[in-house]
């Protein structure tokens, strides 16, 4: 007998021990009811949203520490304004990190190692964005030509790219590193340009109006990518729910035709479910 893909010995050793093996998904398919499968899909969607929020906050831990330090040891002016500057930094960090995680496809697969790489890469892109902004501010203050940088969204991948260290006064070497047009390694599994637009014309119009309110082109591009990826995820979830609902109705019809309908089947039939 052949060993399954889960075996560490593809040459067939110990294949007899795998003869009765069933994967967790096969066990669930055989033991779960249709309602339990639907509940799993809904629960998985909700858990993904919660995990996205938690991970975005985790990437903003330094900004949150700055808020705590401000309240404990900040000057009287900072306390009078309730550390508004630090609070705004946390809000911006969370919003941007959340969008980056969505655009990168965080929790898009069952590979948790890849999700950790995506989390680190999202934070690296955000730190790169902050460094670029500091470089622009430093150039303006010095009366020098404002440097231009390639968009951090020129390519999206889960591979954390090298980026210059964060500093308050970027050097000329930092300028050259930030201006390097070499694209990041591209991950085909997370690109969206070659796929169909998951948004309806109405949703696309609403999104376009929303994008007009964002101040920078980079923020608009990031928001569009994040919403597009989320829309595609929602479509996949909806397709899975539809498939499970159709299977549930088919099983119910089969039970009723065989005279094995349950009380739940009869009650749901009264209401047209």
Coordinates of C-alpha atoms in Angstrom, one line a residue:
X1 CA 0.0 0.0 0.0
X2 CA 1.0 3.6 -0.6
X3 CA 1.7 6.0 2.2
X4 CA -0.4 9.1 2.3
X5 CA 1.0 12.6 1.9
X6 CA 1.0 13.0 5.7
X7 CA 3.7 10.3 6.1
X8 CA 7.3 11.3 6.6
X9 CA 8.4 8.3 4.5
X10 CA 7.1 8.7 0.9
X11 CA 9.0 5.6 -0.1
X12 CA 6.2 3.5 1.5
X13 CA 7.6 2.5 4.8
X14 CA 5.0 2.0 7.5
X15 CA 2.3 2.3 4.9
X16 CA 0.4 -0.5 6.6
X17 CA 0.0 1.7 9.7
X18 CA -1.6 4.3 7.6
X19 CA -4.2 2.0 6.0
X20 CA -6.9 3.1 8.4
X21 CA -5.8 6.8 8.6
X22 CA -8.4 9.5 8.1
X23 CA -7.6 13.2 8.0
X24 CA -9.3 15.5 10.4
X25 CA -11.4 17.0 7.6
X26 CA -12.5 13.5 6.6
X27 CA -13.6 12.8 10.2
X28 CA -15.5 16.1 10.3
X29 CA -17.2 15.4 7.0
X30 CA -18.3 12.0 8.3
X31 CA -19.4 13.0 11.8
X32 CA -20.6 16.6 11.6
X33 CA -24.1 17.5 10.8
X34 CA -24.9 20.0 8.0
X35 CA -25.8 22.7 10.7
X36 CA -22.5 22.1 12.4
X37 CA -20.6 22.6 9.2
X38 CA -22.4 25.9 8.5
X39 CA -21.7 27.0 12.1
X40 CA -18.0 26.2 11.5
X41 CA -17.9 28.5 8.4
X42 CA -19.6 31.4 10.3
X43 CA -17.3 30.9 13.3
X44 CA -14.2 30.8 11.2
X45 CA -15.2 34.1 9.5
X46 CA -15.7 35.8 12.8
X47 CA -12.5 34.4 14.3
X48 CA -10.6 35.7 11.3
X49 CA -11.9 39.2 11.8
X50 CA -11.0 39.1 15.5
X51 CA -7.5 37.8 14.7
X52 CA -6.9 40.5 12.2
X53 CA -7.7 43.1 14.8
X54 CA -5.5 41.5 17.4
X55 CA -2.6 41.1 15.1
X56 CA -2.8 44.8 14.0
X57 CA -2.8 45.9 17.6
X58 CA 0.2 43.6 18.3
X59 CA 2.2 45.2 15.5
X60 CA 1.4 48.6 17.2
X61 CA 2.7 47.7 20.7
X62 CA 5.4 50.3 20.6
X63 CA 2.9 53.1 19.8
X64 CA 0.8 51.8 22.7
X65 CA 3.7 51.9 25.1
X66 CA 4.4 55.5 24.0
X67 CA 0.8 56.4 25.1
X68 CA 1.3 54.8 28.5
X69 CA 4.6 56.6 28.9
X70 CA 3.0 59.9 28.0
X71 CA 0.3 59.5 30.7
X72 CA 2.9 58.4 33.3
X73 CA 5.8 60.7 32.6
X74 CA 4.7 63.1 29.9
X75 CA 4.8 66.9 30.2
X76 CA 1.8 68.9 31.4
X77 CA 0.9 70.0 27.9
X78 CA 0.7 66.4 26.7
X79 CA -1.5 65.5 29.7
X80 CA -3.7 68.5 29.1
X81 CA -4.4 67.2 25.6
X82 CA -4.8 63.6 26.8
X83 CA -1.6 62.6 24.9
X84 CA -3.5 63.3 21.6
X85 CA -0.4 63.1 19.4
X86 CA 0.5 59.6 20.8
X87 CA -3.1 58.5 20.5
X88 CA -3.3 59.6 16.9
X89 CA -0.1 57.6 16.2
X90 CA -1.7 54.5 17.6
X91 CA -4.9 55.0 15.6
X92 CA -2.9 55.5 12.4
X93 CA -0.7 52.5 13.1
X94 CA -3.7 50.2 13.7
X95 CA -5.6 51.4 10.6
X96 CA -2.5 51.0 8.3
X97 CA -1.4 47.7 9.8
X98 CA -5.0 46.3 9.5
X99 CA -5.1 47.3 5.8
X100 CA -1.7 45.8 5.2
X101 CA -2.6 42.5 6.8
X102 CA -5.8 42.4 4.7
X103 CA -3.9 43.3 1.5
X104 CA -1.2 40.7 2.1
X105 CA -3.8 37.9 2.6
X106 CA -3.3 37.3 6.3
X107 CA -5.1 34.1 7.5
X108 CA -5.8 33.4 3.8
X109 CA -4.4 29.8 4.2
X110 CA -4.1 27.2 6.9
X111 CA -0.3 27.8 7.0
X112 CA 0.3 29.5 10.3
X113 CA 4.0 29.9 9.5
X114 CA 3.2 31.9 6.5
X115 CA 0.8 34.1 8.5
X116 CA 3.7 34.9 10.9
X117 CA 5.8 36.0 7.9
X118 CA 2.9 38.1 6.6
X119 CA 2.6 39.8 10.1
X120 CA 6.3 40.6 10.2
X121 CA 6.2 41.9 6.6
X122 CA 3.2 44.1 7.3
X123 CA 5.1 45.7 10.2
X124 CA 8.2 46.1 8.0
X125 CA 6.2 47.9 5.3
X126 CA 4.7 50.2 7.9
X127 CA 8.1 51.0 9.4
X128 CA 9.4 51.7 5.9
X129 CA 6.5 54.1 5.3
X130 CA 7.4 56.0 8.5
X131 CA 11.0 56.2 7.5
X132 CA 10.2 57.6 4.1
X133 CA 8.0 60.3 5.7
X134 CA 10.8 61.2 8.1
X135 CA 13.2 61.5 5.2
X136 CA 10.8 63.8 3.4
X137 CA 10.3 66.0 6.4
X138 CA 14.1 66.2 7.0
X139 CA 14.7 67.2 3.4
X140 CA 12.0 69.9 3.6
X141 CA 13.5 71.2 6.9
X142 CA 17.0 71.4 5.4
X143 CA 15.7 73.1 2.2
X144 CA 16.9 70.2 0.1
X145 CA 15.1 68.5 -2.8
X146 CA 12.3 66.2 -1.6
X147 CA 13.3 62.6 -2.3
X148 CA 10.9 60.3 -4.2
X149 CA 10.3 56.7 -3.3
X150 CA 8.6 53.8 -5.0
X151 CA 5.3 52.9 -3.5
X152 CA 5.5 50.3 -0.7
X153 CA 2.6 48.5 -2.5
X154 CA 4.5 48.2 -5.8
X155 CA 4.5 44.5 -5.0
X156 CA 3.1 42.6 -2.0
X157 CA 4.6 39.5 -0.6
X158 CA 4.9 37.6 2.7
X159 CA 8.7 37.7 2.5
X160 CA 10.0 40.3 4.8
X161 CA 12.2 42.6 2.8
X162 CA 15.3 44.4 4.2
X163 CA 14.6 48.0 5.1
X164 CA 16.7 50.7 6.5
X165 CA 16.7 51.2 10.3
X166 CA 14.3 53.7 11.7
X167 CA 16.1 57.0 12.6
X168 CA 15.0 60.5 13.4
X169 CA 17.6 62.0 11.0
X170 CA 18.0 59.8 7.9
X171 CA 21.4 59.9 6.3
X172 CA 22.2 60.1 2.6
X173 CA 22.8 56.4 2.7
X174 CA 19.3 55.9 4.0
X175 CA 17.9 58.1 1.2
X176 CA 19.6 55.9 -1.4
X177 CA 18.2 52.7 0.3
X178 CA 14.7 54.1 0.4
X179 CA 14.9 55.2 -3.2
X180 CA 16.0 51.8 -4.5
X181 CA 13.4 50.9 -7.1
X182 CA 14.2 47.2 -7.0
X183 CA 10.9 45.5 -6.5
X184 CA 10.2 43.1 -3.6
X185 CA 9.9 39.4 -4.2
X186 CA 6.4 38.8 -5.6
X187 CA 4.0 36.2 -4.2
X188 CA 1.6 35.1 -6.9
X189 CA -0.7 33.6 -4.4
X190 CA -1.4 37.1 -3.0
X191 CA -1.6 39.2 -6.1
X192 CA -5.0 40.6 -7.1
X193 CA -4.4 42.3 -10.4
X194 CA -5.0 39.3 -12.6
X195 CA -8.2 38.2 -10.9
X196 CA -11.8 39.4 -11.6
X197 CA -13.1 42.4 -9.6
X198 CA -15.1 40.9 -6.7
X199 CA -17.0 44.2 -6.2
X200 CA -20.3 44.9 -7.8
X201 CA -20.7 48.2 -9.7
X202 CA -22.6 49.7 -6.8
X203 CA -20.0 48.6 -4.3
X204 CA -17.2 49.9 -6.6
X205 CA -18.9 53.3 -6.8
X206 CA -19.2 53.5 -3.0
X207 CA -15.6 52.5 -2.7
X208 CA -14.5 55.2 -5.2
X209 CA -16.3 57.8 -3.1
X210 CA -14.6 56.5 0.0
X211 CA -11.2 56.6 -1.6
X212 CA -11.7 60.3 -2.5
X213 CA -11.7 61.2 1.2
X214 CA -8.2 59.7 1.8
X215 CA -5.4 62.2 1.7
X216 CA -2.6 60.4 -0.1
X217 CA -2.5 58.1 -3.2
X218 CA -0.7 55.4 -1.2
X219 CA -3.5 55.3 1.4
X220 CA -6.0 55.1 -1.4
X221 CA -4.2 52.2 -3.1
X222 CA -3.8 50.4 0.2
X223 CA -7.4 50.8 1.1
X224 CA -8.5 49.6 -2.3
X225 CA -6.4 46.5 -2.2
X226 CA -7.5 45.7 1.4
X227 CA -11.2 46.0 0.5
X228 CA -10.7 44.0 -2.7
X229 CA -9.0 41.1 -0.8
X230 CA -11.7 41.2 1.9
X231 CA -14.5 41.2 -0.7
X232 CA -12.9 38.2 -2.4
X233 CA -12.7 36.4 1.0
X234 CA -16.4 37.2 1.6
X235 CA -17.3 35.8 -1.8
X236 CA -15.5 32.5 -1.0
X237 CA -17.2 32.3 2.4
X238 CA -20.5 33.0 0.7
X239 CA -19.9 30.3 -1.9
X240 CA -19.1 27.8 0.9
X241 CA -22.2 28.7 2.8
X242 CA -24.3 28.3 -0.4
X243 CA -22.7 24.9 -1.1
X244 CA -23.4 23.7 2.5
X245 CA -26.9 25.1 2.5
X246 CA -27.7 23.3 -0.8
X247 CA -26.3 20.1 0.6
X248 CA -28.3 20.5 3.8
X249 CA -31.5 20.9 1.7
X250 CA -30.7 17.9 -0.4
X251 CA -30.1 15.7 2.6
X252 CA -33.3 16.9 4.2
X253 CA -35.3 16.1 1.0
X254 CA -33.7 12.6 0.8
X255 CA -34.7 11.9 4.4
X256 CA -38.3 13.0 3.8
X257 CA -38.6 10.9 0.7
X258 CA -37.4 7.9 2.7
X259 CA -39.8 8.6 5.5
X260 CA -36.9 9.3 7.9
X261 CA -37.6 13.0 8.4
X262 CA -36.6 14.3 11.9
X263 CA -38.8 16.7 13.9
X264 CA -36.5 19.5 12.9
X265 CA -37.1 18.6 9.2
X266 CA -40.9 18.7 9.7
X267 CA -40.9 22.0 11.6
X268 CA -38.6 23.7 9.1
X269 CA -40.9 22.5 6.2
X270 CA -43.8 24.2 7.8
X271 CA -42.0 27.5 7.6
X272 CA -40.5 26.9 4.2
X273 CA -36.9 26.6 5.4

